[in-house]
mmCIF file of C-alpha atoms in Angstrom:
data_model
loop_
_atom_site.group_PDB
_atom_site.id
_atom_site.type_symbol
_atom_site.label_atom_id
_atom_site.label_comp_id
_atom_site.label_asym_id
_atom_site.label_seq_id
_atom_site.Cartn_x
_atom_site.Cartn_y
_atom_site.Cartn_z
ATOM 1 C CA UNK A 11 110.588 143.006 163.112
ATOM 2 C CA UNK A 12 114.163 143.175 161.522
ATOM 3 C CA UNK A 13 116.627 141.076 160.171
ATOM 4 C CA UNK A 14 118.535 141.245 163.865
ATOM 5 C CA UNK A 15 116.364 141.188 166.400
ATOM 6 C CA UNK A 16 114.046 137.635 164.124
ATOM 7 C CA UNK A 17 117.247 135.952 163.611
ATOM 8 C CA UNK A 18 118.713 135.533 167.559
ATOM 9 C CA UNK A 19 114.529 135.250 167.991
ATOM 10 C CA UNK A 20 115.050 132.155 165.663
ATOM 11 C CA UNK A 21 118.675 131.184 166.981
ATOM 12 C CA UNK A 22 116.920 130.671 170.474
ATOM 13 C CA UNK A 23 113.405 128.604 168.819
ATOM 14 C CA UNK A 24 116.537 126.421 167.251
ATOM 15 C CA UNK A 25 118.160 125.682 169.877
ATOM 16 C CA UNK A 26 115.015 125.564 172.833
ATOM 17 C CA UNK A 27 113.500 122.536 169.691
ATOM 18 C CA UNK A 28 117.157 121.327 169.730
ATOM 19 C CA UNK A 29 117.358 120.548 173.742
ATOM 20 C CA UNK A 30 113.992 119.766 174.385
ATOM 21 C CA UNK A 31 114.988 117.005 171.992
ATOM 22 C CA UNK A 32 117.734 115.840 173.344
ATOM 23 C CA UNK A 33 115.871 115.721 176.604
ATOM 24 C CA UNK A 34 113.174 113.856 174.966
ATOM 25 C CA UNK A 35 116.137 110.892 173.263
ATOM 26 C CA UNK A 36 117.446 110.965 177.560
ATOM 27 C CA UNK A 37 113.443 109.921 178.721
ATOM 28 C CA UNK A 38 113.721 107.867 176.040
ATOM 29 C CA UNK A 39 116.403 106.531 175.684
ATOM 30 C CA UNK A 40 118.489 106.533 179.136
ATOM 31 C CA UNK A 41 121.543 104.662 178.445
ATOM 32 C CA UNK A 42 122.227 105.965 175.854
ATOM 33 C CA UNK A 43 121.344 109.814 175.944
ATOM 34 C CA UNK A 44 122.800 110.389 179.813
ATOM 35 C CA UNK A 45 122.375 114.733 181.567
ATOM 36 C CA UNK A 46 126.766 114.017 180.494
ATOM 37 C CA UNK A 47 125.664 113.553 177.156
ATOM 38 C CA UNK A 48 123.792 116.670 176.461
ATOM 39 C CA UNK A 49 126.212 118.960 177.739
ATOM 40 C CA UNK A 50 128.080 117.512 174.991
ATOM 41 C CA UNK A 51 126.403 117.387 172.102
ATOM 42 C CA UNK A 52 125.150 121.267 173.352
ATOM 43 C CA UNK A 53 128.828 122.477 173.292
ATOM 44 C CA UNK A 54 129.259 120.935 170.487
ATOM 45 C CA UNK A 55 126.565 122.338 168.618
ATOM 46 C CA UNK A 56 127.058 125.701 170.512
ATOM 47 C CA UNK A 57 131.085 125.685 168.476
ATOM 48 C CA UNK A 58 130.206 124.017 165.400
ATOM 49 C CA UNK A 59 131.379 126.186 162.792
ATOM 50 C CA UNK A 60 134.065 128.259 164.433
ATOM 51 C CA UNK A 61 137.494 126.639 163.476
ATOM 52 C CA UNK A 62 135.761 126.863 159.597
ATOM 53 C CA UNK A 63 135.149 131.180 160.568
ATOM 54 C CA UNK A 64 139.023 131.461 161.698
ATOM 55 C CA UNK A 65 140.821 129.532 159.102
ATOM 56 C CA UNK A 66 138.603 132.011 156.986
ATOM 57 C CA UNK A 67 138.941 134.832 158.844
ATOM 58 C CA UNK A 68 142.286 134.559 158.480
ATOM 59 C CA UNK A 69 142.999 133.331 154.915
ATOM 60 C CA UNK A 70 140.879 136.895 154.120
ATOM 61 C CA UNK A 71 143.424 138.723 156.514
ATOM 62 C CA UNK A 72 145.743 136.749 154.950
ATOM 63 C CA UNK A 73 145.546 138.354 151.615
ATOM 64 C CA UNK A 74 145.377 141.160 152.957
ATOM 65 C CA UNK A 75 148.327 141.983 154.653
ATOM 66 C CA UNK A 76 150.796 140.247 151.413
ATOM 67 C CA UNK A 77 148.596 144.319 149.748
ATOM 68 C CA UNK A 78 149.908 146.428 152.579
ATOM 69 C CA UNK A 79 149.800 149.355 150.420
ATOM 70 C CA UNK A 80 146.681 149.716 148.586
ATOM 71 C CA UNK A 81 144.914 147.694 151.397
ATOM 72 C CA UNK A 82 146.156 150.903 154.010
ATOM 73 C CA UNK A 83 143.645 153.508 151.084
ATOM 74 C CA UNK A 84 141.160 151.408 152.084
ATOM 75 C CA UNK A 85 139.685 153.654 154.792
ATOM 76 C CA UNK A 86 136.654 151.761 155.078
ATOM 77 C CA UNK A 87 137.917 148.023 156.517
ATOM 78 C CA UNK A 88 140.263 149.902 158.171
ATOM 79 C CA UNK A 89 137.519 151.163 160.030
ATOM 80 C CA UNK A 90 135.906 147.948 159.779
ATOM 81 C CA UNK A 91 138.293 146.443 162.316
ATOM 82 C CA UNK A 92 139.171 149.268 164.157
ATOM 83 C CA UNK A 93 135.724 149.435 165.754
ATOM 84 C CA UNK A 94 133.825 145.835 165.074
ATOM 85 C CA UNK A 95 137.663 144.838 167.179
ATOM 86 C CA UNK A 96 137.001 146.740 170.346
ATOM 87 C CA UNK A 97 132.546 146.071 170.192
ATOM 88 C CA UNK A 98 133.600 142.388 169.769
ATOM 89 C CA UNK A 99 136.265 141.648 171.033
ATOM 90 C CA UNK A 100 138.040 139.042 172.828
ATOM 91 C CA UNK A 101 139.817 141.800 175.560
ATOM 92 C CA UNK A 102 138.589 139.620 178.181
ATOM 93 C CA UNK A 103 139.731 140.679 180.990
ATOM 94 C CA UNK A 104 143.343 141.058 180.247
ATOM 95 C CA UNK A 105 143.742 144.747 180.306
ATOM 96 C CA UNK A 106 146.457 147.041 178.981
ATOM 97 C CA UNK A 107 148.572 147.620 182.699
ATOM 98 C CA UNK A 108 150.351 150.324 182.402
ATOM 99 C CA UNK A 109 153.705 151.488 185.292
ATOM 100 C CA UNK A 110 152.959 154.209 187.354
ATOM 101 C CA UNK A 111 155.793 156.591 187.236
ATOM 102 C CA UNK A 112 159.147 157.543 189.998
ATOM 103 C CA UNK A 113 156.616 160.622 190.809
ATOM 104 C CA UNK A 114 152.730 158.634 191.567
ATOM 105 C CA UNK A 115 148.918 159.383 189.326
ATOM 106 C CA UNK A 116 147.204 161.473 190.847
ATOM 107 C CA UNK A 117 143.608 160.097 189.741
ATOM 108 C CA UNK A 118 140.397 162.596 188.841
ATOM 109 C CA UNK A 119 138.862 162.816 191.639
ATOM 110 C CA UNK A 120 142.420 163.448 193.536
ATOM 111 C CA UNK A 121 142.629 160.122 194.259
ATOM 112 C CA UNK A 122 146.771 159.507 194.850
ATOM 113 C CA UNK A 123 148.700 156.264 193.250
ATOM 114 C CA UNK A 124 152.414 155.394 194.786
ATOM 115 C CA UNK A 125 155.621 155.129 192.201
ATOM 116 C CA UNK A 126 154.650 151.359 190.337
ATOM 117 C CA UNK A 127 151.690 150.792 191.319
ATOM 118 C CA UNK A 128 150.336 148.731 188.107
ATOM 119 C CA UNK A 129 147.579 149.942 186.495
ATOM 120 C CA UNK A 130 145.303 148.958 183.053
ATOM 121 C CA UNK A 131 142.035 149.856 181.177
ATOM 122 C CA UNK A 132 140.008 147.502 178.666
ATOM 123 C CA UNK A 133 140.412 148.084 175.430
ATOM 124 C CA UNK A 134 137.102 147.357 174.590
ATOM 125 C CA UNK A 135 136.056 150.209 178.459
ATOM 126 C CA UNK A 136 138.870 152.829 176.311
ATOM 127 C CA UNK A 137 137.215 152.609 173.275
ATOM 128 C CA UNK A 138 133.393 153.674 173.820
ATOM 129 C CA UNK A 139 135.232 156.953 174.781
ATOM 130 C CA UNK A 140 132.554 160.172 173.323
ATOM 131 C CA UNK A 141 134.928 162.587 173.874
ATOM 132 C CA UNK A 142 137.131 160.659 171.261
ATOM 133 C CA UNK A 143 135.433 158.321 168.935
ATOM 134 C CA UNK A 144 132.432 160.736 168.581
ATOM 135 C CA UNK A 145 128.553 160.323 169.073
ATOM 136 C CA UNK A 146 127.761 156.872 169.377
ATOM 137 C CA UNK A 147 131.237 155.218 170.248
ATOM 138 C CA UNK A 148 128.374 152.223 171.517
ATOM 139 C CA UNK A 149 128.093 151.256 167.579
ATOM 140 C CA UNK A 150 129.768 149.883 164.780
ATOM 141 C CA UNK A 151 130.095 152.914 162.809
ATOM 142 C CA UNK A 152 133.412 152.386 160.260
ATOM 143 C CA UNK A 153 133.105 155.775 159.087
ATOM 144 C CA UNK A 154 133.692 157.428 161.784
ATOM 145 C CA UNK A 155 137.834 156.737 160.279
ATOM 146 C CA UNK A 156 137.235 157.998 156.570
ATOM 147 C CA UNK A 157 137.336 161.802 156.215
ATOM 148 C CA UNK A 158 133.471 163.203 156.110
ATOM 149 C CA UNK A 159 131.990 164.851 152.939
ATOM 150 C CA UNK A 160 132.740 168.578 154.641
ATOM 151 C CA UNK A 161 135.458 167.759 156.318
ATOM 152 C CA UNK A 162 138.787 169.022 155.369
ATOM 153 C CA UNK A 163 141.518 166.855 155.457
ATOM 154 C CA UNK A 164 143.445 169.389 158.942
ATOM 155 C CA UNK A 165 140.689 168.616 160.117
ATOM 156 C CA UNK A 166 139.986 165.344 159.321
ATOM 157 C CA UNK A 167 143.535 164.647 160.332
ATOM 158 C CA UNK A 168 143.578 165.950 163.453
ATOM 159 C CA UNK A 169 139.869 163.873 164.350
ATOM 160 C CA UNK A 170 141.517 160.556 163.178
ATOM 161 C CA UNK A 171 144.675 161.099 165.043
ATOM 162 C CA UNK A 172 143.141 161.906 168.464
ATOM 163 C CA UNK A 173 141.329 158.007 167.348
ATOM 164 C CA UNK A 174 144.060 156.636 166.869
ATOM 165 C CA UNK A 175 145.704 157.279 170.321
ATOM 166 C CA UNK A 176 142.742 156.409 171.928
ATOM 167 C CA UNK A 177 142.127 153.690 170.009
ATOM 168 C CA UNK A 178 144.337 150.825 172.955
ATOM 169 C CA UNK A 179 144.529 148.343 170.385
#
């Protein structure tokens, strides 16, 4: 069984056991373990560790930012960050809005937008265009941001510039 599937399966089983234990505690000690307590315990288990993960990530980024010249040379790390944010990032429901200019805008399909209309697209949606990002845009492929072994410098610069223009993050 592949590791991600094994991890997800074990994680599900362990969560299920925990919930079953909370429910059993409620049945055994109804005055101590209420439905509200079960919900609280579930929430606590979901958010446990978020703070430590956040602090660790912030520290790594802080140390990387102190050495920007060297960090810029780490193309794989750059690719990892650029890939990870749109695929797993938290861009939520906040599309990057732009205001249609005074001439208006005609969308594909001949839809006309009047001047002043606010249009937007979520970065995670814009970052999955195969035409811009190459094959498998839904997968984490940090190497796509690196120069390929058989790629000329000119081709690499052109390909990377296309991805950077399409990268809305």
